[in-house]
XYZ file of C-alpha atoms in Angstrom:
697
model
C 40.043 195.322 177.497
C 37.857 195.466 174.426
C 34.605 193.586 173.862
C 36.326 190.814 171.921
C 38.760 190.103 174.792
C 35.952 190.211 177.363
C 33.906 187.738 175.343
C 36.913 185.428 175.059
C 37.541 185.521 178.843
C 33.866 184.786 179.513
C 33.992 181.769 177.211
C 37.172 180.513 178.893
C 35.515 180.902 182.317
C 32.499 178.862 181.153
C 34.728 176.067 179.851
C 36.982 176.111 182.941
C 33.941 175.727 185.173
C 32.706 172.923 182.935
C 36.043 171.090 183.376
C 35.677 171.594 187.150
C 32.233 170.028 187.137
C 33.404 167.156 184.954
C 36.179 166.232 187.386
C 34.446 167.244 190.606
C 31.301 165.191 190.068
C 33.302 161.990 190.642
C 34.467 163.155 194.106
C 31.218 161.848 195.633
C 31.948 158.319 194.470
C 35.613 158.540 195.443
C 35.042 159.910 198.966
C 32.126 157.611 199.805
C 34.448 154.595 200.477
C 36.718 156.780 202.642
C 33.693 157.872 204.670
C 32.641 154.261 205.212
C 36.194 153.271 206.200
C 36.362 156.089 208.767
C 33.054 154.911 210.279
C 34.346 151.356 210.417
C 37.761 152.388 211.797
C 36.271 154.573 214.557
C 33.260 152.384 215.374
C 34.940 150.893 218.440
C 36.101 154.181 219.944
C 33.623 156.856 218.887
C 30.002 157.409 219.815
C 27.976 155.589 217.230
C 25.270 158.203 216.862
C 27.683 161.090 216.400
C 29.812 159.039 213.968
C 26.810 158.133 211.827
C 25.552 161.712 211.921
C 28.926 162.970 210.695
C 29.031 160.378 207.940
C 25.470 161.177 206.781
C 26.078 164.958 206.764
C 29.360 164.552 204.813
C 27.637 162.259 202.341
C 24.807 164.786 201.987
C 27.281 167.604 201.370
C 29.075 165.545 198.714
C 25.740 164.571 197.165
C 24.687 168.230 197.038
C 27.966 169.106 195.295
C 27.533 166.238 192.859
C 23.984 167.338 191.936
C 25.120 170.929 191.312
C 28.135 169.872 189.252
C 26.283 167.219 187.306
C 23.442 169.618 186.442
C 25.857 172.272 185.177
C 27.779 169.640 183.249
C 24.623 168.605 181.407
C 23.207 172.100 180.824
C 26.338 174.172 180.199
C 25.103 175.812 177.015
C 21.743 176.818 178.430
C 23.222 178.117 181.696
C 25.972 180.329 180.295
C 24.421 183.471 181.775
C 24.130 181.811 185.261
C 27.835 181.019 185.716
C 28.256 183.365 188.743
C 25.342 181.631 190.494
C 26.865 178.178 190.020
C 30.264 179.415 191.176
C 28.632 180.541 194.416
C 26.970 177.109 194.823
C 30.321 175.381 194.242
C 31.997 177.630 196.809
C 29.191 176.866 199.291
C 29.611 173.117 198.811
C 33.397 173.365 199.114
C 33.177 175.460 202.304
C 30.718 173.007 203.912
C 32.961 170.113 202.938
C 36.058 171.741 204.443
C 34.191 172.683 207.608
C 32.800 169.178 208.112
C 36.263 167.605 207.791
C 37.402 169.969 210.539
C 34.464 168.775 212.647
C 35.632 165.177 212.078
C 38.879 166.067 213.824
C 37.046 167.948 216.572
C 34.643 165.062 217.252
C 36.856 162.007 216.848
C 40.627 162.767 216.836
C 42.502 161.164 219.771
C 46.221 162.026 219.667
C 47.006 159.305 222.215
C 45.651 156.587 219.919
C 47.926 156.145 216.862
C 45.294 154.033 215.068
C 42.734 156.773 215.562
C 45.166 159.375 214.213
C 45.951 157.189 211.223
C 42.271 156.547 210.408
C 41.435 160.269 210.469
C 44.689 161.769 209.095
C 45.063 159.596 205.969
C 41.574 160.349 204.485
C 41.991 164.032 205.431
C 45.350 164.366 203.682
C 44.032 162.337 200.729
C 41.122 164.785 200.542
C 43.498 167.778 200.674
C 45.874 166.539 197.983
C 43.113 165.106 195.790
C 41.123 168.346 195.832
C 44.168 170.283 194.714
C 44.768 167.914 191.791
C 41.152 167.631 190.675
C 39.720 171.070 191.462
C 42.671 173.134 190.249
C 40.434 174.663 187.589
C 38.593 176.615 190.286
C 41.293 177.355 192.859
C 39.153 179.329 195.389
C 37.116 176.155 196.019
C 40.377 174.267 196.645
C 41.473 176.711 199.296
C 38.225 176.681 201.304
C 38.429 172.862 201.462
C 42.118 172.391 202.225
C 43.245 175.257 204.444
C 40.771 174.640 207.337
C 41.347 170.871 207.305
C 45.178 171.147 207.178
C 45.383 173.772 209.939
C 42.980 171.832 212.173
C 44.820 168.489 211.971
C 48.211 170.126 212.608
C 46.771 171.987 215.588
C 45.237 168.930 217.235
C 48.308 166.763 216.654
C 50.710 169.304 218.098
C 48.460 170.421 220.979
C 47.456 166.966 222.151
C 50.295 164.732 221.007
C 53.193 167.013 221.744
C 56.580 166.296 220.254
C 55.580 162.830 219.044
C 53.609 164.352 216.151
C 55.982 167.126 215.009
C 57.174 165.189 211.991
C 53.669 164.025 210.920
C 52.409 167.580 211.351
C 55.204 168.887 209.123
C 54.439 166.208 206.521
C 50.752 167.085 206.601
C 51.662 170.764 206.054
C 54.255 170.204 203.311
C 52.050 168.058 201.108
C 49.438 170.789 200.462
C 52.157 173.411 200.047
C 53.968 171.277 197.449
C 50.749 170.522 195.592
C 49.738 174.216 195.283
C 52.310 175.122 192.515
C 51.349 171.978 190.626
C 47.734 172.916 190.903
C 48.465 176.451 189.648
C 50.557 175.172 186.734
C 47.786 172.798 185.733
C 45.330 175.679 185.909
C 47.613 177.824 183.724
C 48.034 175.011 181.207
C 44.285 174.549 181.069
C 43.711 178.271 180.570
C 46.301 178.369 177.795
C 44.799 175.307 176.122
C 41.290 176.758 176.349
C 42.485 180.098 174.960
C 44.206 178.384 172.040
C 41.144 176.264 171.458
C 38.850 179.297 171.314
C 41.266 181.260 169.167
C 41.570 178.313 166.795
C 37.798 177.973 166.749
C 37.451 181.694 166.006
C 40.045 181.443 163.268
C 38.307 178.386 161.883
C 34.953 180.175 161.894
C 36.513 183.246 160.303
C 38.195 181.065 157.708
C 34.939 179.277 157.006
C 33.079 182.588 156.753
C 35.688 184.012 154.420
C 35.668 180.824 152.413
C 31.883 181.017 152.175
C 32.017 184.691 151.244
C 34.706 184.000 148.666
C 32.733 181.105 147.252
C 29.587 183.240 147.123
C 31.494 186.102 145.495
C 33.049 183.788 142.932
C 29.700 182.241 142.081
C 28.110 185.655 141.647
C 30.919 187.179 139.594
C 30.167 188.165 136.033
C 33.371 186.518 134.831
C 34.821 183.043 135.052
C 37.883 182.471 137.232
C 40.264 179.600 137.979
C 43.269 179.176 140.251
C 45.721 176.325 139.819
C 48.814 175.227 141.725
C 52.355 174.526 140.562
C 51.237 171.124 139.205
C 48.445 172.835 137.215
C 45.787 171.165 139.379
C 42.635 173.159 139.967
C 42.331 174.674 143.418
C 39.485 177.102 142.807
C 36.919 177.755 140.096
C 33.364 179.035 139.685
C 30.201 178.231 137.778
C 30.913 180.718 135.007
C 34.086 178.812 134.134
C 32.312 175.468 133.892
C 29.604 177.087 131.743
C 32.294 178.436 129.425
C 33.862 174.970 129.038
C 30.596 173.370 127.938
C 29.547 169.753 128.343
C 32.404 168.060 126.515
C 35.314 169.323 128.588
C 35.267 166.572 131.201
C 34.821 166.613 134.979
C 35.840 169.786 136.763
C 37.212 168.943 140.232
C 40.341 169.358 142.345
C 42.023 166.447 140.535
C 41.632 168.002 137.073
C 44.457 169.796 135.301
C 43.606 173.230 133.990
C 45.502 172.867 130.705
C 43.701 169.616 129.923
C 40.291 171.181 130.614
C 41.092 174.159 128.381
C 42.313 171.901 125.574
C 39.146 169.780 125.822
C 36.831 172.789 125.335
C 35.113 173.206 121.969
C 36.799 175.080 120.407
C 39.971 174.695 122.498
C 40.907 177.627 124.714
C 44.418 179.010 124.360
C 45.971 181.397 126.874
C 48.576 183.972 125.974
C 51.648 183.902 128.186
C 51.696 187.704 128.322
C 48.854 190.178 128.282
C 45.429 188.997 127.221
C 43.816 187.004 124.452
C 40.302 186.753 123.061
C 38.302 183.542 122.743
C 35.096 183.100 120.755
C 32.830 180.412 122.155
C 30.470 178.176 120.176
C 27.560 180.484 121.111
C 29.292 183.443 119.469
C 30.225 185.169 122.708
C 33.696 186.673 122.934
C 35.743 186.300 126.126
C 38.851 188.180 127.179
C 41.244 185.773 128.920
C 43.922 187.137 131.252
C 46.531 185.130 133.155
C 48.463 186.212 136.268
C 51.204 184.247 137.982
C 51.154 183.602 141.744
C 54.088 183.934 144.122
C 54.059 180.231 144.995
C 54.109 179.172 141.337
C 50.433 178.735 140.471
C 48.344 180.979 138.268
C 45.007 182.787 138.264
C 43.078 183.008 134.994
C 40.008 185.182 134.406
C 37.491 184.742 131.593
C 35.493 187.954 130.963
C 32.554 188.145 128.565
C 33.250 191.227 126.419
C 30.605 190.578 123.761
C 28.481 193.562 124.824
C 31.566 195.749 125.092
C 32.596 194.852 121.549
C 29.081 195.575 120.313
C 29.109 198.946 122.051
C 32.533 199.754 120.610
C 31.327 198.778 117.151
C 28.218 200.902 117.610
C 30.343 203.827 118.794
C 32.720 203.379 115.868
C 29.780 203.304 113.476
C 28.276 206.394 115.096
C 31.664 208.110 114.896
C 31.974 207.285 111.188
C 28.459 208.522 110.561
C 29.181 211.716 112.507
C 32.401 212.253 110.573
C 30.581 211.629 107.290
C 27.807 214.024 108.334
C 30.389 216.622 109.343
C 32.237 216.180 106.058
C 28.938 216.478 104.176
C 28.105 219.612 106.164
C 31.537 221.051 105.384
C 31.122 220.271 101.677
C 27.653 221.770 101.706
C 28.807 224.935 103.471
C 31.769 225.244 101.146
C 29.580 224.792 98.086
C 26.899 227.133 99.411
C 29.558 229.659 100.411
C 31.074 229.556 96.934
C 27.711 229.918 95.235
C 26.829 232.857 97.506
C 30.175 234.553 97.126
C 30.028 234.636 93.330
C 26.994 236.969 92.957
C 27.971 238.963 96.057
C 31.440 239.427 94.592
C 29.890 240.628 91.339
C 27.524 242.853 93.293
C 30.428 244.491 95.061
C 32.183 245.119 91.778
C 29.084 246.597 90.181
C 28.406 248.745 93.232
C 31.965 250.077 93.261
C 31.624 251.085 89.621
C 28.171 252.546 90.262
C 29.298 254.577 93.257
C 32.070 256.123 91.152
C 29.575 257.189 88.499
C 26.711 258.395 90.685
C 27.542 261.501 92.634
C 24.105 263.091 93.170
C 23.568 264.194 96.794
C 20.115 262.627 96.972
C 21.551 259.175 96.262
C 24.388 259.268 98.784
C 22.213 257.973 101.638
C 20.960 255.065 99.514
C 24.485 254.238 98.388
C 25.657 254.268 102.006
C 22.882 251.838 103.001
C 23.764 249.523 100.122
C 27.425 249.734 101.100
C 26.546 248.874 104.732
C 24.528 245.857 103.588
C 27.343 244.622 101.381
C 29.812 245.178 104.221
C 27.587 243.184 106.602
C 27.384 240.297 104.138
C 31.141 240.448 103.605
C 31.689 240.371 107.362
C 29.516 237.279 107.762
C 31.159 235.477 104.862
C 34.608 236.398 106.146
C 33.713 234.937 109.535
C 32.772 231.675 107.808
C 36.033 231.859 105.888
C 38.012 232.333 109.104
C 36.447 229.205 110.607
C 37.210 227.242 107.437
C 40.815 228.440 107.450
C 41.288 227.429 111.075
C 39.731 224.006 110.455
C 41.910 223.536 107.364
C 45.061 224.356 109.346
C 46.319 226.931 106.849
C 46.579 229.633 109.523
C 50.050 229.580 111.079
C 50.770 231.762 114.118
C 53.797 234.045 114.142
C 54.745 234.264 117.809
C 56.741 237.343 118.799
C 57.074 239.796 121.720
C 54.227 242.275 121.604
C 53.320 245.323 123.705
C 49.708 245.354 124.887
C 49.575 249.143 125.328
C 49.642 249.871 121.580
C 46.881 247.368 120.912
C 44.744 248.641 123.785
C 45.005 252.227 122.508
C 43.835 251.198 119.030
C 40.936 249.209 120.455
C 39.915 252.134 122.671
C 39.803 254.479 119.682
C 37.950 252.002 117.488
C 35.285 250.776 119.921
C 34.587 253.978 121.834
C 32.124 255.276 119.186
C 30.422 251.866 119.057
C 30.034 251.866 122.832
C 28.528 255.354 122.694
C 25.929 254.178 120.164
C 24.749 251.503 122.633
C 24.973 253.986 125.532
C 27.666 251.872 127.164
C 30.721 252.979 129.066
C 33.871 251.391 127.639
C 37.047 251.497 129.707
C 40.261 249.933 128.431
C 43.058 250.203 130.969
C 46.525 250.466 129.500
C 48.894 247.741 130.637
C 52.699 248.090 130.173
C 53.117 244.371 129.562
C 55.053 242.486 126.884
C 53.591 239.147 125.890
C 54.518 236.311 123.557
C 51.749 235.913 121.000
C 50.703 236.443 117.412
C 49.693 240.138 117.411
C 47.177 239.818 114.577
C 45.464 236.792 116.111
C 45.392 238.363 119.573
C 43.859 241.527 118.113
C 41.238 239.442 116.306
C 40.320 237.640 119.539
C 40.025 240.865 121.528
C 37.980 242.508 118.778
C 35.549 239.608 118.887
C 35.350 239.610 122.697
C 34.893 243.389 123.005
C 32.409 243.551 120.120
C 30.467 240.659 121.638
C 30.392 242.369 125.055
C 29.162 245.680 123.585
C 26.516 243.938 121.492
C 24.984 242.150 124.490
C 25.286 245.040 126.964
C 22.904 247.968 126.965
C 23.260 251.049 129.181
C 26.043 249.250 131.010
C 29.794 249.073 131.359
C 32.541 247.113 129.616
C 36.034 246.924 131.115
C 39.162 245.575 129.417
C 42.232 245.141 131.628
C 45.420 243.085 131.807
C 47.038 241.839 135.010
C 50.093 239.811 135.954
C 49.270 236.289 137.140
C 52.251 234.118 138.267
C 54.484 234.716 135.275
C 51.587 235.137 132.852
C 49.380 237.953 131.673
C 45.628 237.644 132.063
C 43.492 239.853 129.822
C 39.937 240.261 131.137
C 36.917 241.504 129.197
C 34.202 242.235 131.774
C 30.673 243.389 130.993
C 27.498 244.116 132.952
C 25.240 242.376 130.436
C 22.522 239.775 131.043
C 24.987 236.996 131.899
C 25.233 233.391 130.720
C 23.501 230.346 132.297
C 25.874 227.791 133.822
C 24.746 225.070 131.419
C 25.641 227.309 128.450
C 29.203 228.276 129.414
C 30.660 225.644 127.084
C 27.974 225.897 124.405
C 28.667 229.564 123.651
C 31.932 228.542 121.935
C 30.056 226.295 119.467
C 29.530 227.614 115.924
C 26.245 229.453 115.263
C 25.203 229.229 118.919
C 23.583 232.465 120.115
C 21.883 232.976 123.468
C 19.971 236.232 123.023
C 19.186 236.235 119.314
C 16.200 233.938 118.720
C 15.137 236.003 115.693
C 18.636 235.635 114.161
C 19.109 239.389 113.800
C 22.045 239.747 111.400
C 23.234 242.805 113.299
C 24.173 240.448 116.105
C 26.348 238.344 113.825
C 26.244 234.648 112.974
C 27.387 233.266 116.323
C 30.927 232.588 115.048
C 32.885 235.185 117.039
C 33.442 233.091 120.164
C 34.010 229.961 118.064
C 36.847 231.797 116.288
C 38.219 233.017 119.639
C 38.242 229.428 120.958
C 40.042 228.122 117.874
C 42.623 230.907 117.897
C 43.288 230.419 121.615
C 43.863 226.715 121.035
C 46.142 227.466 118.071
C 48.197 229.907 120.173
C 48.124 227.653 123.247
C 46.471 230.462 125.239
C 43.998 229.474 127.929
C 40.524 231.017 127.748
C 37.820 230.710 130.366
C 34.551 232.425 131.175
C 32.773 233.282 134.439
C 29.247 234.620 134.553
C 26.257 235.361 136.769
C 22.789 235.747 135.373
C 21.676 239.350 135.613
C 25.129 240.586 136.646
C 27.342 240.110 133.600
C 30.228 238.004 132.317
C 34.015 237.925 132.435
C 36.123 236.374 129.662
C 39.733 235.700 130.723
C 42.551 235.092 128.253
C 45.887 233.908 129.715
C 49.077 234.250 127.672
C 52.798 234.107 128.545
C 54.792 237.170 129.501
C 58.054 237.933 127.735
C 61.131 237.245 129.849
C 63.066 240.435 130.510
C 66.215 238.976 128.932
C 64.309 238.385 125.691
C 63.040 241.987 125.337
C 64.681 243.882 122.477
C 63.879 247.342 121.324
C 62.360 247.491 117.835
C 64.450 249.082 115.120
C 63.276 251.947 112.975
C 60.424 250.997 110.676
C 61.308 251.055 106.970
C 59.652 253.789 104.981
C 57.126 252.319 102.603
C 57.396 253.510 99.085
C 54.353 255.460 98.042
C 52.576 253.901 95.063
C 51.968 256.203 92.097
C 48.460 257.516 91.939
C 47.994 256.200 88.449
C 49.841 252.875 88.788
C 46.941 250.922 87.218
C 46.419 253.173 84.223
C 46.888 251.514 80.833
C 47.856 248.188 82.435
C 47.013 245.056 80.491
C 45.043 242.735 82.788
C 43.630 239.303 81.956
C 40.555 238.078 83.888
C 39.608 234.368 83.817
C 36.267 233.570 85.520
C 33.430 231.286 84.425
C 30.753 233.571 85.938
C 29.502 236.104 83.371
C 28.419 238.600 86.027
C 31.814 238.484 87.697
C 33.594 238.979 84.372
C 31.404 241.952 83.510
C 31.833 243.422 86.977
C 35.614 243.032 86.882
C 35.807 244.474 83.376
C 33.777 247.511 84.346
C 35.597 248.184 87.634
C 39.099 247.676 86.243
C 38.278 249.808 83.227
C 37.184 252.602 85.557
C 40.655 252.366 87.137
C 42.238 252.868 83.702
C 43.164 249.230 82.969
C 42.934 247.503 79.615
C 40.905 244.396 80.489
C 40.597 241.139 78.569
C 38.149 238.599 80.052
C 37.765 234.867 79.372
C 35.736 231.986 80.799
C 38.543 229.389 80.750
C 42.159 228.752 79.763
C 41.474 228.037 76.104
C 39.371 231.144 75.642
C 42.073 233.175 77.397
C 44.768 231.817 75.062
C 42.527 232.621 72.107
C 42.089 236.217 73.361
C 45.849 236.581 73.707
C 46.444 235.288 70.162
C 43.650 237.367 68.610
C 44.779 240.643 70.179
C 48.487 239.852 70.178
C 48.237 240.525 73.909
C 51.049 240.340 76.405
C 49.225 240.479 79.795
C 50.973 242.235 82.671
C 48.858 240.513 85.340
C 46.174 237.825 85.386
C 43.251 237.485 87.812
C 42.160 233.818 87.823
C 39.149 232.291 89.584
C 40.011 229.165 91.573
C 36.991 227.131 90.481
C 36.715 226.873 86.705
C 34.759 224.530 84.443
C 36.417 221.314 83.367
C 39.130 219.322 85.100
C 41.595 222.173 85.694
C 41.541 224.322 88.832
C 42.533 227.975 88.806
C 45.971 227.066 90.158
C 46.552 224.568 87.352
C 45.322 227.143 84.819
C 47.746 229.706 86.262
C 50.675 227.311 85.939
C 49.691 226.304 82.407
C 49.256 229.970 81.430
C 52.768 230.782 82.613
C 54.106 227.766 80.742
C 52.372 228.758 77.512
C 53.417 232.431 77.741
C 56.969 231.531 78.733
C 57.439 234.419 81.189
C 56.673 234.823 84.927
C 53.306 236.453 84.586
C 52.063 237.802 87.983
C 48.879 235.903 88.834
C 46.292 236.660 91.534
C 43.995 233.797 92.534
C 40.464 234.795 93.553
C 38.208 232.174 95.111
C 34.853 231.808 96.752
C 35.612 228.209 97.824
C 35.961 227.646 101.586
C 36.441 223.867 101.632
C 39.378 222.830 103.891
C 41.060 220.816 101.108
C 40.739 223.736 98.673
C 42.106 226.205 101.205
C 45.117 224.013 101.926
C 45.798 223.563 98.200
C 45.494 227.294 97.495
C 47.732 228.165 100.449
C 50.392 225.711 99.268
C 50.369 227.004 95.678
C 52.412 230.123 96.422
C 50.127 232.409 94.411
C 48.636 235.515 96.084
C 45.083 234.746 97.132
C 41.976 236.847 97.744
C 38.646 235.479 98.911
C 35.347 236.485 97.387
C 33.622 238.786 97.864
C 36.677 241.029 97.371
C 36.327 244.606 98.469
C 37.341 246.937 95.638
C 39.806 248.803 97.841
C 41.493 245.539 98.813
C 41.594 244.439 95.175
C 43.092 247.753 94.052
C 45.820 247.790 96.699
C 46.732 244.170 95.926
C 47.011 244.867 92.194
C 49.114 247.967 92.828
C 51.428 245.975 95.092
C 51.841 243.113 92.611
C 52.492 245.473 89.688
C 55.016 247.510 91.659
C 57.160 244.553 92.783
C 60.761 244.869 91.546
C 62.114 242.263 89.139
C 58.786 241.846 87.375
C 59.121 241.351 83.623
């Protein structure tokens, strides 16, 4: 039995005893006349002194019982903890009462005198039956009163009166026996009624507590709420709802109809049958109103103040627009700055290529090599910026195909082993006979960036590159023993220009774009990349890509033999150069002339057409800058030039512009495209390829 059940039984016991005292306290007044009648009836035959003594003792016993019962009846609440004590007092009074009725029979019963028997037997049996019907709530007290008295009267009647009193003795025995089940049933009914009463009281208290809690919760909610029944009458509402209605909406009570209250608001409140609706109050606040139907046919409506939410959303939208504008401005600035930087660097590369061909003195070779390294470093940085711009512009399209990792790993081992030796690092690239689905060029670019980054930040350490099978995928790991990455920087290292160990911005450590490019390429290829690191112990970059299903593996066919370009393919070729930068024009003219080309240079379309007319020139190839003065771009100039010349002149577009819109436009034009600064070797091979294409007029 748990504590709740024990508490309930204790409460029932208290109430049952209280009912006992309420009924039992009247026994004194009921039995007093019977006591007097017995004295009167036996006055002629019994000793007066003994008779009066018996009557006084019985009256005292009944008075004692009445005092105990009456006191408990008046002080029930205060005496809850003393119930066992009062039960013992009641049992004592009942036992004394039963004993003294037995003594009445011992002192005064005369079986030979029928009147005497009648005077004693009738009050005794009345006492027995009455106690059972009035004290049934505390049955032990009933038994200690009735059993001694019943047994005693039957004994005296049968022992002294003989066979004449057999029937009366049986009657006196049957009456108590018959009344016992009735007494027990009454006790059970009382217990059941008390239990139901306490359970109902507990339920009522619980209901009241819940109602109070619900009312308190509703009043302290940040939103208004109403509940109405099938007749649209209000059954529940809170203060926030009445505040929303204002003063002119009428009286809000249980007799008001919700629709009428809403219509009387200023301005009227309308509720959407489905979903939610917004309502702007006279104070400017905006409320979101939602309606939900109830199973019994009513409805619950909530009224939520979303003014602050709308303000925050507007502020976020404004901040987003400002961030987008700032990002666009940054992109435009970087594109413009990149273009302006690429122009002189492009010219510098052209001049240097021409100079290096002319200067062959041994004492200048070291200086030329240093200049070449510097130009290569600048080109590398600008190309990294260009790669980011291309990825942002979406002009890079992956070509997914089955690819063997072993071939790539062998090339990377050969390329990076000397670099690792320079930094006194140990580089180990484990061959992995795995076929993966990826873009080979993009994967190679990512691994080059990861390995180069690991070697740059590791000194006198080890770098390991390995590939492993992982549940149907291949996981390529680049592990180093470098300084490690703080936990709060694991995401930041993939942000553009973010460098952990280069506070002086040493250009030999790059621009901080390598990992940003890796992140973008991984996203483009749908390859998962993650990094784990411990400060002072090193880092591990993991790249996960899909394995090729065995059924999809096909052996590559024989590679076509590339035709070898003639050594003097550019000699005596007529080339037209259109660029608005004087230095670039001069550099291109000098470099192309060194390669044996006949070069004609112009600043714009009209000057180019004039050069063609003046020299009766039929160009074999045109090199056109993308950004030209005026309204025409290099692509538009190229198209107009072809239209004017009336033959499919091969045209190479050269640009220093890295703006996303420009890159997308150039990529969609269909013209071959090189980005400034163009390395002379790249320019030469591109020109040779374009001039050697079959079908060229």
